[in-house]
Amino acid sequence: MGFKPMSASANSISVATLGAPRIGPRRELKFALEKYWSGKIMADDLLEAAAGLRVANWARQHSAGVTVIPSNDFSLYDHVLDISAMVGAIPDFYGWRGGSVPLDTYFAMARGSQENGQDVPALEMTKWFDTNYHYIVPELKRWQEFTYASSKPVDEFLEAKALGYHTRPVLLGPVTYLLLAKSKDAAFSPLALLDGLLPVYAEVLRQLGANGADWVQMDEPCLVLDQGEDIQRALKTAYETLAAAAPGLKIMLTTYFGSLGGSLATALGLPVAGLHVDLARAPEQLGEIARSAPSDMVLSLGAIDGRNVWRADLGAILDRLEPVEQARGEDLVQIAPSCSLLHVPIDLELETGLDPELKSWLAFAAQKMDELATLGIALAQGRRAVSEKIGASGAVAERRRTSSRTNDEAVARRTGSVKPEMSRRKSPFASRAKLQHDLLKLPPFPTTTIGSFPQTKEVRKARADHAKGAMNDAEYESFLKSATKMTVRWQEEIGLDVLVHGEFERNDMVQYFGEQLSGFAFTKHGWVQSYGSRYVRPPIIFGDVSRPQPMTVQWWEYAQSLTDKPMKGMLTGPVTILNWSFVRDDIRRSATCRQIALAIRDEVHDLERAGARIIQIDEAALREGLPLRKRDWRAYLDWAVQCFRLTASGVKDETQIHTHMCYSEFNDIIESIGEMDADVISIETSRSRMELLDAFVTYHYPNEIGPGVYDIHSPRIPAAGEMEELLQEARKRLSADQLWVNPDCGLKTRNWDEVRPALENMVEAARSLRSGGGGA
């Protein structure tokens, strides 16, 4: 039977979520996707599983008291890719000839394909603003034509409507969509395509209105970025056009991840009925927005943090919100999280093994919905109506603030004793490089991998069996040693120059270290989406961080004992551990990062003492933490680079320090990358066909670079000739003695049937270059 959401005006102010996690409490979406990709289920089975997740999401929100329930916030892979499908922005090489976009074309854009006679690469992927979520970058051309090719927003609105849920559809706004896109023509800005894009958006809004929608949520997070007049004009053009196209449909313009700042006047001047603002990242903007907003504009107040897991102090939040509600009236105020709840785990109640005190400090998506509903009732009916919940939240906040578990005097003393010289290598790179080359004796274009090898079902089963006691410590160690030995021997056989041990003992590149550091806690079901079917369980940093004992030395020593070739010590850097964790919010992020840096510094020293000649300290997420407005960059980059150098600078000149960075645009932070002073940096460049190297050329980057030639986020197996072509592109930008040869990233998500031929082809490509093949 269908049912209607409770009346907001009768019991509370309107409560919205902006978007819910897509993946399912038990990762149901992941398993359905991977079964479909492997041919174990049909498309109809996948779509049925997806529909079930949408229904569960709507029901969960309704039962929690959410009164503005979103639709079209669900995606099989990525919401930006969904818009590309909606507007028919399908690059020619995928063979789409119009009509509805087939499911396999959609997934080929996300993952690449070598099936049904196709051999097409995936589109480029990069980070969604300053989060660890990745989106598929739209690839547009100068004469791009847009067409209405996917009715997904309308279909899912009608799907919810048939179940009795009156939803507010969510769309990524047209201006942000174009700003996130790229063109092969470097002189062309996709923003110039706005006039051609708007008719498709207008048709979607008309159809939503015709089918009963009264509001639509248009996400324009570009409003929190630095803006020029061209973007402001584009926003004005876009929303004047869309407001006129569907005059009966109200637009909630949604911003998040920062302050509107200088864009406030632009946002308030657009013909929209509502404006959402992020009060978790930018609480200081509330006063000016409340004073300046038109008297008939609905303000959606993002009061609950949608990107962190700490329980809110509801009383403190009400202190800030009550004056706004009293001035504007409850019909013109909505309560919401700061952003979509996509970025937090689903339900804390699944965590039956968490320490009770720590658990009382936390709130996942389901608990945040309850917090939102409580705020809505308190604002409409007064605090007495929910006094017990408000009082409990304040008491928890005070207990957490004063807990001895969060503060360690020894850590405070050590961080206070850090001296500037601890962040400087003994000699400049040129001097170090000669010593390292003499010691390592590597060939030109040395080959290596980024660290991990496939985490097969056998590896995962052994880890699970060990965790539940079905495999004892000795049996598990024997299994891991066998997997490590096999991997080392295979790397030797194919001719890799610098080896890794495969990381079979590690569950995740952050979690593995956090589990061995003080101040961290972990969940069993706290999954969040990184991209597609790749989910992560971010650690929770609740207190001061230190390293009780060595974390990786034993496994490095074992792996090195198996070979005469250099074996990399593999570590995750302090900035990445910070940015890929749920971080405590009671001290500065820079202070926590410095604590982690000192802990990793100790591990670097122990690896060097054990004999490691190459140590890799991954900073995959360094750029991810970059503030969205440039005025704030310098402060972040100063402490982030200093923390990396603090981990790496205590070693001898002969010890070669590597780092790795994931999908990022490097042009605007290249000087800071240079300041990191790693001897070798590996970066993800295969999807951009080496375009990301241009920044290193302009900057005259002096150290060595491993540009990725194998896209490990796709199941495609690139041929040796394809990789050699990429390396030739790299040689046009860098000198031969700077270049290393490696995949884009770690290989844990791939299977051996993909990895073996791909790495063999990679080694073949490097050998061809050494012999002078492929031209200059």
PDB file of C-alpha atoms in Angstrom, residues 108-198:
ATOM      1  CA  ALA A 108      32.036   1.257 -20.879  1.00  0.00           C
ATOM      2  CA  MET A 109      32.335   5.011 -20.232  1.00  0.00           C
ATOM      3  CA  ALA A 110      32.999   4.271 -16.572  1.00  0.00           C
ATOM      4  CA  ARG A 111      35.258   1.221 -16.867  1.00  0.00           C
ATOM      5  CA  GLY A 112      36.313   0.768 -20.479  1.00  0.00           C
ATOM      6  CA  SER A 113      35.419  -2.360 -22.421  1.00  0.00           C
ATOM      7  CA  GLN A 114      37.033  -5.134 -24.417  1.00  0.00           C
ATOM      8  CA  GLU A 115      33.831  -7.046 -25.054  1.00  0.00           C
ATOM      9  CA  ASN A 116      31.589  -7.596 -28.093  1.00  0.00           C
ATOM     10  CA  GLY A 117      34.321  -6.507 -30.476  1.00  0.00           C
ATOM     11  CA  GLN A 118      34.928  -3.277 -28.569  1.00  0.00           C
ATOM     12  CA  ASP A 119      38.263  -2.059 -27.249  1.00  0.00           C
ATOM     13  CA  VAL A 120      37.513   1.316 -25.728  1.00  0.00           C
ATOM     14  CA  PRO A 121      39.100   3.027 -22.732  1.00  0.00           C
ATOM     15  CA  ALA A 122      37.243   4.469 -19.803  1.00  0.00           C
ATOM     16  CA  LEU A 123      36.701   8.189 -19.496  1.00  0.00           C
ATOM     17  CA  GLU A 124      38.952  10.089 -17.137  1.00  0.00           C
ATOM     18  CA  MET A 125      38.086   9.933 -13.457  1.00  0.00           C
ATOM     19  CA  THR A 126      38.930  12.482 -10.772  1.00  0.00           C
ATOM     20  CA  LYS A 127      37.955  13.587  -7.273  1.00  0.00           C
ATOM     21  CA  TRP A 128      34.584  15.198  -6.574  1.00  0.00           C
ATOM     22  CA  PHE A 129      35.613  18.566  -5.154  1.00  0.00           C
ATOM     23  CA  ASP A 130      37.566  17.910  -1.923  1.00  0.00           C
ATOM     24  CA  THR A 131      36.084  14.482  -1.145  1.00  0.00           C
ATOM     25  CA  ASN A 132      37.283  10.921  -1.670  1.00  0.00           C
ATOM     26  CA  TYR A 133      34.399  10.294  -4.065  1.00  0.00           C
ATOM     27  CA  HIS A 134      35.452  10.020  -7.733  1.00  0.00           C
ATOM     28  CA  TYR A 135      33.343  11.125 -10.674  1.00  0.00           C
ATOM     29  CA  ILE A 136      33.605  10.276 -14.362  1.00  0.00           C
ATOM     30  CA  VAL A 137      34.768  13.405 -16.166  1.00  0.00           C
ATOM     31  CA  PRO A 138      32.474  14.406 -19.066  1.00  0.00           C
ATOM     32  CA  GLU A 139      34.422  14.632 -22.315  1.00  0.00           C
ATOM     33  CA  LEU A 140      32.935  17.299 -24.578  1.00  0.00           C
ATOM     34  CA  LYS A 141      33.937  18.693 -27.951  1.00  0.00           C
ATOM     35  CA  ARG A 142      33.684  22.162 -29.455  1.00  0.00           C
ATOM     36  CA  TRP A 143      30.649  21.290 -31.575  1.00  0.00           C
ATOM     37  CA  GLN A 144      29.030  19.036 -28.988  1.00  0.00           C
ATOM     38  CA  GLU A 145      25.376  18.310 -29.589  1.00  0.00           C
ATOM     39  CA  PHE A 146      23.164  17.469 -26.638  1.00  0.00           C
ATOM     40  CA  THR A 147      19.986  15.425 -26.779  1.00  0.00           C
ATOM     41  CA  TYR A 148      17.550  14.051 -24.212  1.00  0.00           C
ATOM     42  CA  ALA A 149      18.849  10.470 -24.027  1.00  0.00           C
ATOM     43  CA  SER A 150      17.936   9.227 -20.542  1.00  0.00           C
ATOM     44  CA  SER A 151      14.712   9.827 -18.645  1.00  0.00           C
ATOM     45  CA  LYS A 152      16.164   8.500 -15.377  1.00  0.00           C
ATOM     46  CA  PRO A 153      15.190  11.589 -13.282  1.00  0.00           C
ATOM     47  CA  VAL A 154      11.569  11.342 -14.419  1.00  0.00           C
ATOM     48  CA  ASP A 155      11.461   7.554 -14.198  1.00  0.00           C
ATOM     49  CA  GLU A 156      12.669   7.502 -10.599  1.00  0.00           C
ATOM     50  CA  PHE A 157      10.294  10.303  -9.587  1.00  0.00           C
ATOM     51  CA  LEU A 158       7.413   8.252 -11.003  1.00  0.00           C
ATOM     52  CA  GLU A 159       8.754   5.097  -9.366  1.00  0.00           C
ATOM     53  CA  ALA A 160       8.646   6.800  -5.974  1.00  0.00           C
ATOM     54  CA  LYS A 161       5.265   8.352  -6.708  1.00  0.00           C
ATOM     55  CA  ALA A 162       3.780   4.936  -7.476  1.00  0.00           C
ATOM     56  CA  LEU A 163       4.881   3.826  -3.990  1.00  0.00           C
ATOM     57  CA  GLY A 164       3.272   6.835  -2.340  1.00  0.00           C
ATOM     58  CA  TYR A 165       6.416   8.941  -1.870  1.00  0.00           C
ATOM     59  CA  HIS A 166       6.225  12.497  -3.169  1.00  0.00           C
ATOM     60  CA  THR A 167       9.895  13.248  -3.766  1.00  0.00           C
ATOM     61  CA  ARG A 168      12.065  16.196  -4.720  1.00  0.00           C
ATOM     62  CA  PRO A 169      14.166  15.080  -7.730  1.00  0.00           C
ATOM     63  CA  VAL A 170      17.888  15.876  -7.626  1.00  0.00           C
ATOM     64  CA  LEU A 171      19.897  17.049 -10.629  1.00  0.00           C
ATOM     65  CA  LEU A 172      23.485  18.196 -10.898  1.00  0.00           C
ATOM     66  CA  GLY A 173      23.131  21.742 -12.197  1.00  0.00           C
ATOM     67  CA  PRO A 174      24.145  22.575 -15.764  1.00  0.00           C
ATOM     68  CA  VAL A 175      26.834  25.104 -14.857  1.00  0.00           C
ATOM     69  CA  THR A 176      28.635  22.798 -12.429  1.00  0.00           C
ATOM     70  CA  TYR A 177      28.317  19.947 -14.941  1.00  0.00           C
ATOM     71  CA  LEU A 178      30.075  21.959 -17.645  1.00  0.00           C
ATOM     72  CA  LEU A 179      32.742  23.219 -15.249  1.00  0.00           C
ATOM     73  CA  LEU A 180      33.533  19.608 -14.290  1.00  0.00           C
ATOM     74  CA  ALA A 181      33.823  18.604 -17.958  1.00  0.00           C
ATOM     75  CA  LYS A 182      36.911  18.689 -20.146  1.00  0.00           C
ATOM     76  CA  SER A 183      37.675  18.939 -23.839  1.00  0.00           C
ATOM     77  CA  LYS A 184      40.528  17.503 -25.867  1.00  0.00           C
ATOM     78  CA  ASP A 185      40.825  21.021 -27.300  1.00  0.00           C
ATOM     79  CA  ALA A 186      42.775  22.824 -24.587  1.00  0.00           C
ATOM     80  CA  ALA A 187      41.751  26.213 -25.987  1.00  0.00           C
ATOM     81  CA  PHE A 188      38.051  25.430 -25.642  1.00  0.00           C
ATOM     82  CA  SER A 189      35.976  25.912 -22.486  1.00  0.00           C
ATOM     83  CA  PRO A 190      33.007  23.536 -22.129  1.00  0.00           C
ATOM     84  CA  LEU A 191      31.122  26.387 -20.456  1.00  0.00           C
ATOM     85  CA  ALA A 192      30.632  27.778 -23.948  1.00  0.00           C
ATOM     86  CA  LEU A 193      28.237  24.873 -24.577  1.00  0.00           C
ATOM     87  CA  LEU A 194      25.676  26.121 -22.050  1.00  0.00           C
ATOM     88  CA  ASP A 195      23.145  27.387 -24.605  1.00  0.00           C
ATOM     89  CA  GLY A 196      23.080  23.977 -26.274  1.00  0.00           C
ATOM     90  CA  LEU A 197      22.791  22.107 -22.978  1.00  0.00           C
ATOM     91  CA  LEU A 198      19.935  24.071 -21.438  1.00  0.00           C
TER      92      LEU A 198
END
